mmCIF file of C-alpha atoms and ligand atoms in Angstrom:
data_model
loop_
_atom_site.group_PDB
_atom_site.id
_atom_site.type_symbol
_atom_site.label_atom_id
_atom_site.label_comp_id
_atom_site.label_asym_id
_atom_site.label_seq_id
_atom_site.Cartn_x
_atom_site.Cartn_y
_atom_site.Cartn_z
ATOM 1 C CA UNK A 1 -101.714 -52.872 -60.476
ATOM 2 C CA UNK A 2 -100.584 -55.708 -62.772
ATOM 3 C CA UNK A 3 -102.804 -58.797 -62.708
ATOM 4 C CA UNK A 4 -102.107 -62.174 -64.299
ATOM 5 C CA UNK A 5 -105.247 -63.820 -65.688
ATOM 6 C CA UNK A 6 -104.865 -67.543 -66.360
ATOM 7 C CA UNK A 7 -107.267 -68.936 -68.947
ATOM 8 C CA UNK A 8 -107.357 -65.446 -70.455
ATOM 9 C CA UNK A 9 -108.437 -66.684 -73.903
ATOM 10 C CA UNK A 10 -111.332 -68.761 -72.578
ATOM 11 C CA UNK A 11 -115.027 -67.959 -72.300
ATOM 12 C CA UNK A 12 -115.053 -66.454 -68.804
ATOM 13 C CA UNK A 13 -111.370 -65.466 -68.766
ATOM 14 C CA UNK A 14 -111.694 -63.281 -71.870
ATOM 15 C CA UNK A 15 -114.558 -61.351 -70.256
ATOM 16 C CA UNK A 16 -112.527 -61.035 -67.028
ATOM 17 C CA UNK A 17 -109.642 -59.491 -69.006
ATOM 18 C CA UNK A 18 -112.005 -56.933 -70.553
ATOM 19 C CA UNK A 19 -113.579 -56.031 -67.196
ATOM 20 C CA UNK A 20 -110.182 -55.671 -65.482
ATOM 21 C CA UNK A 21 -108.840 -53.438 -68.256
ATOM 22 C CA UNK A 22 -111.983 -51.319 -68.088
ATOM 23 C CA UNK A 23 -111.417 -50.960 -64.325
ATOM 24 C CA UNK A 24 -107.877 -49.674 -64.993
ATOM 25 C CA UNK A 25 -105.817 -52.789 -64.203
ATOM 26 C CA UNK A 26 -102.832 -53.818 -66.312
ATOM 27 C CA UNK A 27 -103.454 -57.381 -67.442
ATOM 28 C CA UNK A 28 -101.047 -60.122 -68.459
ATOM 29 C CA UNK A 29 -102.860 -62.990 -70.153
ATOM 30 C CA UNK A 30 -101.756 -66.611 -69.748
ATOM 31 C CA UNK A 31 -103.447 -69.341 -71.726
ATOM 32 C CA UNK A 32 -102.953 -72.835 -73.071
ATOM 33 C CA UNK A 33 -104.083 -71.489 -76.443
ATOM 34 C CA UNK A 34 -100.897 -69.397 -76.426
ATOM 35 C CA UNK A 35 -98.872 -72.468 -75.414
ATOM 36 C CA UNK A 36 -98.809 -71.476 -71.727
ATOM 37 C CA UNK A 37 -99.715 -74.235 -69.253
ATOM 38 C CA UNK A 38 -100.270 -73.523 -65.537
ATOM 39 C CA UNK A 39 -98.546 -76.820 -64.767
ATOM 40 C CA UNK A 40 -95.346 -75.404 -66.274
ATOM 41 C CA UNK A 41 -93.435 -73.631 -63.475
ATOM 42 C CA UNK A 42 -90.855 -72.238 -65.916
ATOM 43 C CA UNK A 43 -93.591 -70.620 -68.040
ATOM 44 C CA UNK A 44 -95.041 -69.028 -64.883
ATOM 45 C CA UNK A 45 -91.605 -67.786 -63.815
ATOM 46 C CA UNK A 46 -91.348 -65.896 -67.099
ATOM 47 C CA UNK A 47 -94.598 -63.954 -66.617
ATOM 48 C CA UNK A 48 -94.890 -63.492 -62.835
ATOM 49 C CA UNK A 49 -92.218 -60.800 -62.239
ATOM 50 C CA UNK A 50 -94.066 -57.502 -61.643
ATOM 51 C CA UNK A 51 -97.437 -59.207 -61.110
ATOM 52 C CA UNK A 52 -99.268 -58.284 -57.882
ATOM 53 C CA UNK A 53 -102.354 -60.484 -58.122
ATOM 54 C CA UNK A 54 -103.453 -63.616 -59.977
ATOM 55 C CA UNK A 55 -106.973 -64.292 -61.236
ATOM 56 C CA UNK A 56 -107.022 -68.043 -61.890
ATOM 57 C CA UNK A 57 -109.623 -69.045 -64.478
ATOM 58 C CA UNK A 58 -107.669 -71.743 -66.335
ATOM 59 C CA UNK A 59 -109.271 -75.135 -65.768
ATOM 60 C CA UNK A 60 -110.572 -78.238 -67.405
ATOM 61 C CA UNK A 61 -114.319 -77.591 -67.223
ATOM 62 C CA UNK A 62 -117.527 -79.601 -67.561
ATOM 63 C CA UNK A 63 -118.533 -82.479 -65.352
ATOM 64 C CA UNK A 64 -116.341 -85.241 -66.778
ATOM 65 C CA UNK A 65 -117.743 -87.961 -68.975
ATOM 66 C CA UNK A 66 -116.441 -90.969 -67.061
ATOM 67 C CA UNK A 67 -113.673 -92.121 -64.705
ATOM 68 C CA UNK A 68 -111.192 -92.080 -67.584
ATOM 69 C CA UNK A 69 -111.296 -88.274 -67.156
ATOM 70 C CA UNK A 70 -110.123 -88.346 -63.522
ATOM 71 C CA UNK A 71 -106.368 -88.083 -64.151
ATOM 72 C CA UNK A 72 -106.722 -85.140 -66.546
ATOM 73 C CA UNK A 73 -109.060 -83.169 -64.237
ATOM 74 C CA UNK A 74 -106.750 -83.780 -61.318
ATOM 75 C CA UNK A 75 -103.678 -82.846 -63.315
ATOM 76 C CA UNK A 76 -104.973 -79.613 -64.853
ATOM 77 C CA UNK A 77 -107.138 -78.367 -61.991
ATOM 78 C CA UNK A 78 -105.544 -79.614 -58.772
ATOM 79 C CA UNK A 79 -101.886 -80.060 -59.743
ATOM 80 C CA UNK A 80 -101.987 -76.963 -61.991
ATOM 81 C CA UNK A 81 -103.260 -74.826 -59.109
ATOM 82 C CA UNK A 82 -100.583 -76.253 -56.813
ATOM 83 C CA UNK A 83 -97.839 -75.289 -59.294
ATOM 84 C CA UNK A 84 -99.343 -71.818 -59.683
ATOM 85 C CA UNK A 85 -99.564 -71.226 -55.914
ATOM 86 C CA UNK A 86 -95.982 -72.374 -55.373
ATOM 87 C CA UNK A 87 -94.831 -70.013 -58.132
ATOM 88 C CA UNK A 88 -96.826 -67.134 -56.615
ATOM 89 C CA UNK A 89 -95.176 -67.765 -53.251
ATOM 90 C CA UNK A 90 -91.769 -67.797 -54.963
ATOM 91 C CA UNK A 91 -92.469 -64.390 -56.506
ATOM 92 C CA UNK A 92 -93.982 -62.890 -53.330
ATOM 93 C CA UNK A 93 -97.432 -62.442 -54.890
ATOM 94 C CA UNK A 94 -100.007 -62.112 -52.122
ATOM 95 C CA UNK A 95 -103.404 -62.040 -53.799
ATOM 96 C CA UNK A 96 -105.423 -64.747 -55.570
ATOM 97 C CA UNK A 97 -108.913 -64.801 -57.054
ATOM 98 C CA UNK A 98 -109.972 -68.361 -57.880
ATOM 99 C CA UNK A 99 -112.748 -69.488 -60.221
ATOM 100 C CA UNK A 100 -114.666 -72.081 -58.224
ATOM 101 C CA UNK A 101 -118.097 -73.543 -58.843
ATOM 102 C CA UNK A 102 -121.432 -74.251 -57.221
ATOM 103 C CA UNK A 103 -120.797 -77.906 -58.107
ATOM 104 C CA UNK A 104 -118.796 -78.166 -54.859
ATOM 105 C CA UNK A 105 -122.159 -78.286 -53.028
ATOM 106 C CA UNK A 106 -123.575 -81.295 -54.840
ATOM 107 C CA UNK A 107 -127.342 -81.259 -54.278
ATOM 108 C CA UNK A 108 -128.836 -77.946 -53.131
ATOM 109 C CA UNK A 109 -130.278 -77.122 -49.725
ATOM 110 C CA UNK A 110 -133.839 -78.163 -48.806
ATOM 111 C CA UNK A 111 -136.347 -77.752 -46.018
ATOM 112 C CA UNK A 112 -138.208 -80.787 -44.638
ATOM 113 C CA UNK A 113 -141.512 -79.967 -42.927
ATOM 114 C CA UNK A 114 -140.572 -82.300 -40.044
ATOM 115 C CA UNK A 115 -136.767 -82.174 -39.872
ATOM 116 C CA UNK A 116 -135.850 -78.677 -41.010
ATOM 117 C CA UNK A 117 -132.747 -78.181 -43.190
ATOM 118 C CA UNK A 118 -131.887 -81.264 -45.247
ATOM 119 C CA UNK A 119 -129.182 -82.114 -47.798
ATOM 120 C CA UNK A 120 -130.449 -85.187 -49.669
ATOM 121 C CA UNK A 121 -127.966 -87.659 -51.148
ATOM 122 C CA UNK A 122 -128.087 -88.834 -54.761
ATOM 123 C CA UNK A 123 -131.600 -89.642 -55.982
ATOM 124 C CA UNK A 124 -132.607 -93.313 -56.242
ATOM 125 C CA UNK A 125 -132.729 -94.832 -59.740
ATOM 126 C CA UNK A 126 -136.142 -96.330 -58.920
ATOM 127 C CA UNK A 127 -137.509 -92.837 -58.175
ATOM 128 C CA UNK A 128 -136.019 -91.282 -61.305
ATOM 129 C CA UNK A 129 -137.241 -94.125 -63.522
ATOM 130 C CA UNK A 130 -140.778 -93.554 -62.275
ATOM 131 C CA UNK A 131 -140.595 -89.807 -62.889
ATOM 132 C CA UNK A 132 -140.208 -88.891 -59.216
ATOM 133 C CA UNK A 133 -137.573 -86.235 -59.633
ATOM 134 C CA UNK A 134 -137.819 -84.272 -56.387
ATOM 135 C CA UNK A 135 -135.334 -85.385 -53.715
ATOM 136 C CA UNK A 136 -136.712 -86.544 -50.388
ATOM 137 C CA UNK A 137 -135.774 -85.948 -46.774
ATOM 138 C CA UNK A 138 -132.880 -88.312 -45.944
ATOM 139 C CA UNK A 139 -134.429 -88.917 -42.497
ATOM 140 C CA UNK A 140 -138.141 -89.478 -43.154
ATOM 141 C CA UNK A 141 -138.498 -89.731 -46.937
ATOM 142 C CA UNK A 142 -141.062 -86.911 -47.170
ATOM 143 C CA UNK A 143 -141.060 -84.200 -49.827
ATOM 144 C CA UNK A 144 -138.659 -81.339 -49.261
ATOM 145 C CA UNK A 145 -138.764 -77.768 -50.598
ATOM 146 C CA UNK A 146 -135.647 -76.197 -52.200
ATOM 147 C CA UNK A 147 -134.110 -73.218 -50.373
ATOM 148 C CA UNK A 148 -131.118 -71.047 -51.266
ATOM 149 C CA UNK A 149 -127.723 -72.445 -50.354
ATOM 150 C CA UNK A 150 -125.179 -70.359 -48.445
ATOM 151 C CA UNK A 151 -121.390 -70.621 -48.614
ATOM 152 C CA UNK A 152 -121.102 -72.398 -45.270
ATOM 153 C CA UNK A 153 -123.127 -75.427 -46.414
ATOM 154 C CA UNK A 154 -120.960 -78.566 -46.319
ATOM 155 C CA UNK A 155 -119.374 -79.514 -49.637
ATOM 156 C CA UNK A 156 -120.523 -82.677 -51.397
ATOM 157 C CA UNK A 157 -118.558 -82.916 -54.667
ATOM 158 C CA UNK A 158 -119.996 -85.685 -56.829
ATOM 159 C CA UNK A 159 -117.752 -85.860 -59.877
ATOM 160 C CA UNK A 160 -114.190 -85.283 -61.045
ATOM 161 C CA UNK A 161 -114.729 -81.623 -61.871
ATOM 162 C CA UNK A 162 -116.436 -80.825 -58.563
ATOM 163 C CA UNK A 163 -113.780 -82.702 -56.615
ATOM 164 C CA UNK A 164 -110.943 -80.804 -58.266
ATOM 165 C CA UNK A 165 -112.704 -77.420 -57.837
ATOM 166 C CA UNK A 166 -112.963 -78.157 -54.114
ATOM 167 C CA UNK A 167 -109.319 -79.273 -54.097
ATOM 168 C CA UNK A 168 -108.388 -75.903 -55.645
ATOM 169 C CA UNK A 169 -110.212 -74.121 -52.818
ATOM 170 C CA UNK A 170 -108.401 -76.190 -50.184
ATOM 171 C CA UNK A 171 -105.018 -75.584 -51.840
ATOM 172 C CA UNK A 172 -105.753 -71.843 -51.986
ATOM 173 C CA UNK A 173 -106.688 -71.820 -48.282
ATOM 174 C CA UNK A 174 -103.479 -73.662 -47.502
ATOM 175 C CA UNK A 175 -101.432 -71.167 -49.543
ATOM 176 C CA UNK A 176 -103.140 -68.235 -47.807
ATOM 177 C CA UNK A 177 -102.433 -69.610 -44.313
ATOM 178 C CA UNK A 178 -98.832 -70.443 -45.116
ATOM 179 C CA UNK A 179 -97.937 -67.188 -46.884
ATOM 180 C CA UNK A 180 -100.347 -64.672 -45.321
ATOM 181 C CA UNK A 181 -101.790 -64.148 -48.802
ATOM 182 C CA UNK A 182 -105.395 -63.155 -49.525
ATOM 183 C CA UNK A 183 -107.479 -65.728 -51.416
ATOM 184 C CA UNK A 184 -111.027 -65.304 -52.716
ATOM 185 C CA UNK A 185 -112.922 -68.199 -54.333
ATOM 186 C CA UNK A 186 -115.902 -67.334 -56.514
ATOM 187 C CA UNK A 187 -118.406 -70.163 -56.759
ATOM 188 C CA UNK A 188 -119.922 -69.503 -60.143
ATOM 189 C CA UNK A 189 -123.435 -70.714 -60.776
ATOM 190 C CA UNK A 190 -124.544 -71.484 -64.349
ATOM 191 C CA UNK A 191 -122.600 -68.944 -66.398
ATOM 192 C CA UNK A 192 -123.854 -68.071 -69.900
ATOM 193 C CA UNK A 193 -123.368 -65.339 -72.466
ATOM 194 C CA UNK A 194 -121.474 -64.301 -75.603
ATOM 195 C CA UNK A 195 -118.491 -66.485 -76.634
ATOM 196 C CA UNK A 196 -119.763 -69.478 -74.650
ATOM 197 C CA UNK A 197 -118.212 -72.600 -76.197
ATOM 198 C CA UNK A 198 -120.458 -74.622 -78.440
ATOM 199 C CA UNK A 199 -122.017 -77.949 -77.555
ATOM 200 C CA UNK A 200 -119.479 -80.623 -76.487
ATOM 201 C CA UNK A 201 -119.866 -83.682 -74.216
ATOM 202 C CA UNK A 202 -118.611 -81.352 -71.455
ATOM 203 C CA UNK A 203 -120.998 -78.422 -72.061
ATOM 204 C CA UNK A 204 -123.530 -77.024 -69.642
ATOM 205 C CA UNK A 205 -127.214 -76.884 -70.528
ATOM 206 C CA UNK A 206 -127.283 -73.262 -71.757
ATOM 207 C CA UNK A 207 -124.659 -73.961 -74.442
ATOM 208 C CA UNK A 208 -126.397 -77.211 -75.417
ATOM 209 C CA UNK A 209 -129.787 -75.518 -75.908
ATOM 210 C CA UNK A 210 -128.306 -72.527 -77.724
ATOM 211 C CA UNK A 211 -126.308 -74.781 -80.083
ATOM 212 C CA UNK A 212 -129.372 -76.943 -80.782
ATOM 213 C CA UNK A 213 -131.484 -73.910 -81.691
ATOM 214 C CA UNK A 214 -128.777 -72.571 -83.991
ATOM 215 C CA UNK A 215 -128.754 -75.924 -85.791
ATOM 216 C CA UNK A 216 -132.565 -75.803 -86.111
ATOM 217 C CA UNK A 217 -133.090 -78.545 -83.509
ATOM 218 C CA UNK A 218 -135.437 -78.369 -80.487
ATOM 219 C CA UNK A 219 -133.822 -78.080 -77.035
ATOM 220 C CA UNK A 220 -134.334 -81.404 -75.229
ATOM 221 C CA UNK A 221 -135.397 -80.720 -71.656
ATOM 222 C CA UNK A 222 -134.689 -83.569 -69.218
ATOM 223 C CA UNK A 223 -136.730 -84.667 -66.173
ATOM 224 C CA UNK A 224 -139.900 -82.562 -65.972
ATOM 225 C CA UNK A 225 -138.106 -79.305 -66.807
ATOM 226 C CA UNK A 226 -138.813 -77.895 -63.341
ATOM 227 C CA UNK A 227 -135.267 -78.344 -62.001
ATOM 228 C CA UNK A 228 -133.977 -74.939 -60.870
ATOM 229 C CA UNK A 229 -130.641 -73.278 -61.554
ATOM 230 C CA UNK A 230 -129.258 -69.767 -61.248
ATOM 231 C CA UNK A 231 -128.160 -68.591 -64.698
ATOM 232 C CA UNK A 232 -125.666 -65.765 -64.247
ATOM 233 C CA UNK A 233 -124.423 -63.599 -67.113
ATOM 234 C CA UNK A 234 -120.716 -63.797 -67.982
ATOM 235 C CA UNK A 235 -120.266 -59.999 -67.813
ATOM 236 C CA UNK A 236 -121.611 -60.070 -64.255
ATOM 237 C CA UNK A 237 -119.200 -62.894 -63.431
ATOM 238 C CA UNK A 238 -116.366 -60.772 -64.867
ATOM 239 C CA UNK A 239 -117.417 -57.822 -62.657
ATOM 240 C CA UNK A 240 -117.435 -60.163 -59.640
ATOM 241 C CA UNK A 241 -113.781 -60.981 -60.354
ATOM 242 C CA UNK A 242 -112.913 -57.278 -60.403
ATOM 243 C CA UNK A 243 -114.715 -56.790 -57.070
ATOM 244 C CA UNK A 244 -112.956 -59.834 -55.593
ATOM 245 C CA UNK A 245 -109.544 -58.231 -56.208
ATOM 246 C CA UNK A 246 -110.371 -55.799 -53.393
ATOM 247 C CA UNK A 247 -111.999 -58.390 -51.120
ATOM 248 C CA UNK A 248 -110.955 -61.100 -48.689
ATOM 249 C CA UNK A 249 -108.548 -60.933 -45.767
ATOM 250 C CA UNK A 250 -104.856 -61.839 -45.384
ATOM 251 C CA UNK A 251 -104.117 -65.398 -44.331
ATOM 252 C CA UNK A 252 -107.444 -66.913 -45.320
ATOM 253 C CA UNK A 253 -109.736 -68.011 -48.125
ATOM 254 C CA UNK A 254 -113.100 -66.272 -48.513
ATOM 255 C CA UNK A 255 -115.799 -68.022 -50.585
ATOM 256 C CA UNK A 256 -118.683 -66.383 -52.418
ATOM 257 C CA UNK A 257 -121.614 -67.605 -54.461
ATOM 258 C CA UNK A 258 -121.654 -65.708 -57.736
ATOM 259 C CA UNK A 259 -125.239 -65.884 -58.848
ATOM 260 C CA UNK A 260 -127.933 -63.691 -60.323
ATOM 261 C CA UNK A 261 -130.237 -64.201 -57.339
ATOM 262 C CA UNK A 262 -133.045 -64.822 -59.867
ATOM 263 C CA UNK A 263 -133.356 -68.620 -60.205
ATOM 264 C CA UNK A 264 -135.248 -70.165 -63.099
ATOM 265 C CA UNK A 265 -136.131 -73.651 -64.196
ATOM 266 C CA UNK A 266 -134.304 -75.387 -67.034
ATOM 267 C CA UNK A 267 -137.657 -75.510 -68.844
ATOM 268 C CA UNK A 268 -138.016 -71.726 -68.565
ATOM 269 C CA UNK A 269 -134.515 -71.238 -69.937
ATOM 270 C CA UNK A 270 -135.248 -73.466 -72.938
ATOM 271 C CA UNK A 271 -138.527 -71.632 -73.568
ATOM 272 C CA UNK A 272 -136.899 -68.190 -73.316
ATOM 273 C CA UNK A 273 -134.139 -69.044 -75.820
ATOM 274 C CA UNK A 274 -136.525 -70.805 -78.216
ATOM 275 C CA UNK A 275 -138.978 -67.944 -78.182
ATOM 276 C CA UNK A 276 -136.242 -65.334 -78.809
ATOM 277 C CA UNK A 277 -135.052 -67.339 -81.821
ATOM 278 C CA UNK A 278 -138.556 -68.089 -83.108
ATOM 279 C CA UNK A 279 -138.329 -71.858 -82.425
ATOM 280 C CA UNK A 280 -138.197 -74.781 -82.615
ATOM 281 C CA UNK A 281 -140.071 -75.177 -79.321
ATOM 282 C CA UNK A 282 -138.401 -77.201 -76.555
ATOM 283 C CA UNK A 283 -139.246 -80.887 -76.151
ATOM 284 C CA UNK A 284 -139.795 -82.313 -72.660
ATOM 285 C CA UNK A 285 -138.166 -85.745 -72.818
ATOM 286 C CA UNK A 286 -138.502 -87.070 -69.254
ATOM 287 C CA UNK A 287 -134.964 -88.479 -69.602
ATOM 288 C CA UNK A 288 -132.661 -88.207 -66.623
ATOM 289 C CA UNK A 289 -128.924 -88.378 -65.946
ATOM 290 C CA UNK A 290 -127.842 -90.148 -62.780
ATOM 291 C CA UNK A 291 -125.205 -87.551 -61.895
ATOM 292 C CA UNK A 292 -127.542 -84.556 -62.082
ATOM 293 C CA UNK A 293 -128.662 -82.710 -58.997
ATOM 294 C CA UNK A 294 -132.236 -81.495 -58.886
ATOM 295 C CA UNK A 295 -132.146 -77.875 -57.741
ATOM 296 C CA UNK A 296 -129.212 -75.674 -56.940
ATOM 297 C CA UNK A 297 -130.056 -72.085 -56.156
ATOM 298 C CA UNK A 298 -127.804 -69.739 -54.260
ATOM 299 C CA UNK A 299 -127.932 -66.917 -51.849
ATOM 300 C CA UNK A 300 -125.977 -64.047 -53.435
ATOM 301 C CA UNK A 301 -126.117 -62.196 -50.080
ATOM 302 C CA UNK A 302 -122.519 -62.630 -48.930
ATOM 303 C CA UNK A 303 -121.049 -61.372 -52.217
ATOM 304 C CA UNK A 304 -123.398 -58.372 -52.057
ATOM 305 C CA UNK A 305 -122.562 -57.588 -48.422
ATOM 306 C CA UNK A 306 -118.809 -58.148 -48.492
ATOM 307 C CA UNK A 307 -117.754 -57.543 -52.108
ATOM 308 C CA UNK A 308 -120.494 -55.103 -53.074
ATOM 309 C CA UNK A 309 -121.246 -57.401 -56.020
ATOM 310 C CA UNK A 310 -124.752 -57.625 -57.430
ATOM 311 C CA UNK A 311 -125.606 -59.086 -60.832
ATOM 312 C CA UNK A 312 -127.047 -56.479 -63.196
ATOM 313 C CA UNK A 313 -128.232 -58.530 -66.173
ATOM 314 C CA UNK A 314 -131.769 -59.829 -65.740
ATOM 315 C CA UNK A 315 -132.758 -63.286 -67.012
ATOM 316 C CA UNK A 316 -134.962 -61.730 -69.715
ATOM 317 C CA UNK A 317 -132.264 -59.341 -71.024
ATOM 318 C CA UNK A 318 -129.486 -61.915 -70.776
ATOM 319 C CA UNK A 319 -131.368 -64.670 -72.607
ATOM 320 C CA UNK A 320 -132.491 -62.232 -75.294
ATOM 321 C CA UNK A 321 -128.859 -61.333 -75.998
ATOM 322 C CA UNK A 322 -127.603 -64.941 -75.647
ATOM 323 C CA UNK A 323 -130.178 -66.236 -78.130
ATOM 324 C CA UNK A 324 -128.364 -64.397 -80.940
ATOM 325 C CA UNK A 325 -124.888 -63.856 -79.453
ATOM 326 C CA UNK A 326 -121.904 -65.541 -81.142
ATOM 327 C CA UNK A 327 -120.675 -68.793 -79.602
ATOM 328 C CA UNK A 328 -116.989 -69.709 -79.547
HETATM 329 C C1 UD1 B 401 -123.220 -76.803 -64.810
HETATM 330 C C2 UD1 B 401 -121.911 -77.268 -65.386
HETATM 331 C C3 UD1 B 401 -120.860 -77.261 -64.365
HETATM 332 C C4 UD1 B 401 -120.732 -75.866 -63.811
HETATM 333 C C5 UD1 B 401 -122.051 -75.443 -63.243
HETATM 334 C C6 UD1 B 401 -121.993 -74.032 -62.721
HETATM 335 C C7 UD1 B 401 -121.493 -78.953 -67.075
HETATM 336 C C8 UD1 B 401 -121.798 -80.303 -67.606
HETATM 337 N N1 UD1 B 401 -122.098 -78.587 -65.963
HETATM 338 O O1 UD1 B 401 -123.702 -77.766 -63.892
HETATM 339 O O2 UD1 B 401 -119.641 -77.680 -64.883
HETATM 340 O O3 UD1 B 401 -119.762 -75.797 -62.825
HETATM 341 O O4 UD1 B 401 -123.055 -75.543 -64.225
HETATM 342 O O5 UD1 B 401 -121.684 -73.156 -63.743
HETATM 343 O O6 UD1 B 401 -120.729 -78.193 -67.653
HETATM 344 N N2 UD1 B 401 -130.262 -80.712 -69.113
HETATM 345 C C9 UD1 B 401 -131.299 -80.793 -70.024
HETATM 346 N N3 UD1 B 401 -131.006 -81.024 -71.344
HETATM 347 C C10 UD1 B 401 -129.730 -81.166 -71.799
HETATM 348 C C11 UD1 B 401 -128.661 -81.073 -70.864
HETATM 349 C C12 UD1 B 401 -128.961 -80.842 -69.535
HETATM 350 O O7 UD1 B 401 -132.464 -80.665 -69.647
HETATM 351 O O8 UD1 B 401 -129.541 -81.351 -72.999
HETATM 352 C C13 UD1 B 401 -130.579 -80.469 -67.682
HETATM 353 C C14 UD1 B 401 -129.875 -81.429 -66.761
HETATM 354 O O9 UD1 B 401 -130.617 -82.623 -66.627
HETATM 355 C C15 UD1 B 401 -129.833 -80.630 -65.470
HETATM 356 C C16 UD1 B 401 -129.720 -79.176 -65.952
HETATM 357 O O10 UD1 B 401 -130.119 -79.186 -67.305
HETATM 358 O O11 UD1 B 401 -131.021 -80.778 -64.746
HETATM 359 C C17 UD1 B 401 -128.344 -78.577 -65.833
HETATM 360 O O12 UD1 B 401 -127.418 -79.386 -66.507
HETATM 361 P P1 UD1 B 401 -125.870 -78.987 -66.701
HETATM 362 O O13 UD1 B 401 -125.749 -77.596 -67.202
HETATM 363 O O14 UD1 B 401 -125.236 -80.051 -67.495
HETATM 364 O O15 UD1 B 401 -125.250 -79.160 -65.228
HETATM 365 P P2 UD1 B 401 -125.231 -78.269 -63.912
HETATM 366 O O16 UD1 B 401 -125.454 -79.235 -62.827
HETATM 367 O O17 UD1 B 401 -126.164 -77.131 -63.933
#
């Protein structure tokens, strides 16, 4: 089967290409770095004949620095996906795997001792400034405990990137209903691994810490370092894309958390990388960023049950490799 991979020269896309080829698929790569833009219908028309499925990784990533980024995120991610889906329909292509993100959830899921499941809104500046980092129950203000989030939790996108990732999911669902196509959205958690792009204003924390260590600087851990994430290895994410090509159902969009199922704190991640590289040790700064969510940990159960996908790389093995692996 011939598969078009958009964003094929990028961090995750390049690993997806390798995993697909290993699984016996014929891959056509499509990437801005080769002058190919998903917003360009004519460029898509040149590569889509003969393609049976599209794995859409091309996107403007990161969280966005400020509102000046809104048009570009919307153009590349939302409009670009719309152009791609229209082109797929024109060529009778009935299968899509979409790179989505856990950022569509906003804050994670919590349990309040009095009110049960709770999804707190953004944390108050007064709390953050006083070092109270844990969110509270939106109904009674008491402490809440983080629990794993499932795919059916309501979305709460809080920035340009999250909003456009959710828009991509909605557009894919619309395409699937209209055409009878099969769409699968993979909500990646914090992906890391070889060829991760270096530190930029748009980078995630793993790339920032790894770049700092390479430059001989200490990783700067914000808040109290106990915020939890699920760091999932890029080769596992690539395998999830291969599995997703056989998943889903015609006429609908299926969504899956793609996570390791082994959450860790940001402080633990900094410590693991620093210790593998022999220092410098992380610094706990107590700083905070208003847009950050506190904990976001996923249930990988649906992907395991329906796609047969389970991450294989443990946190210890993955961080050991990532500490020395080349960055892009
Ligand atoms: C990240 C990505 C997001 C992606 C998601 C899932 C960015 C900016 N965020 O979201 O695009 O969809 O993973 O893969 O690319 N922190 C520090 N020190 C630093 C930087 C950050 O301690 O120097 C902390 C932050 O305060 C936060 C945590 O690390 O608590 C994670 O930050 P970050 O990786 O930026 O954002 P995510 O919300 O995890």
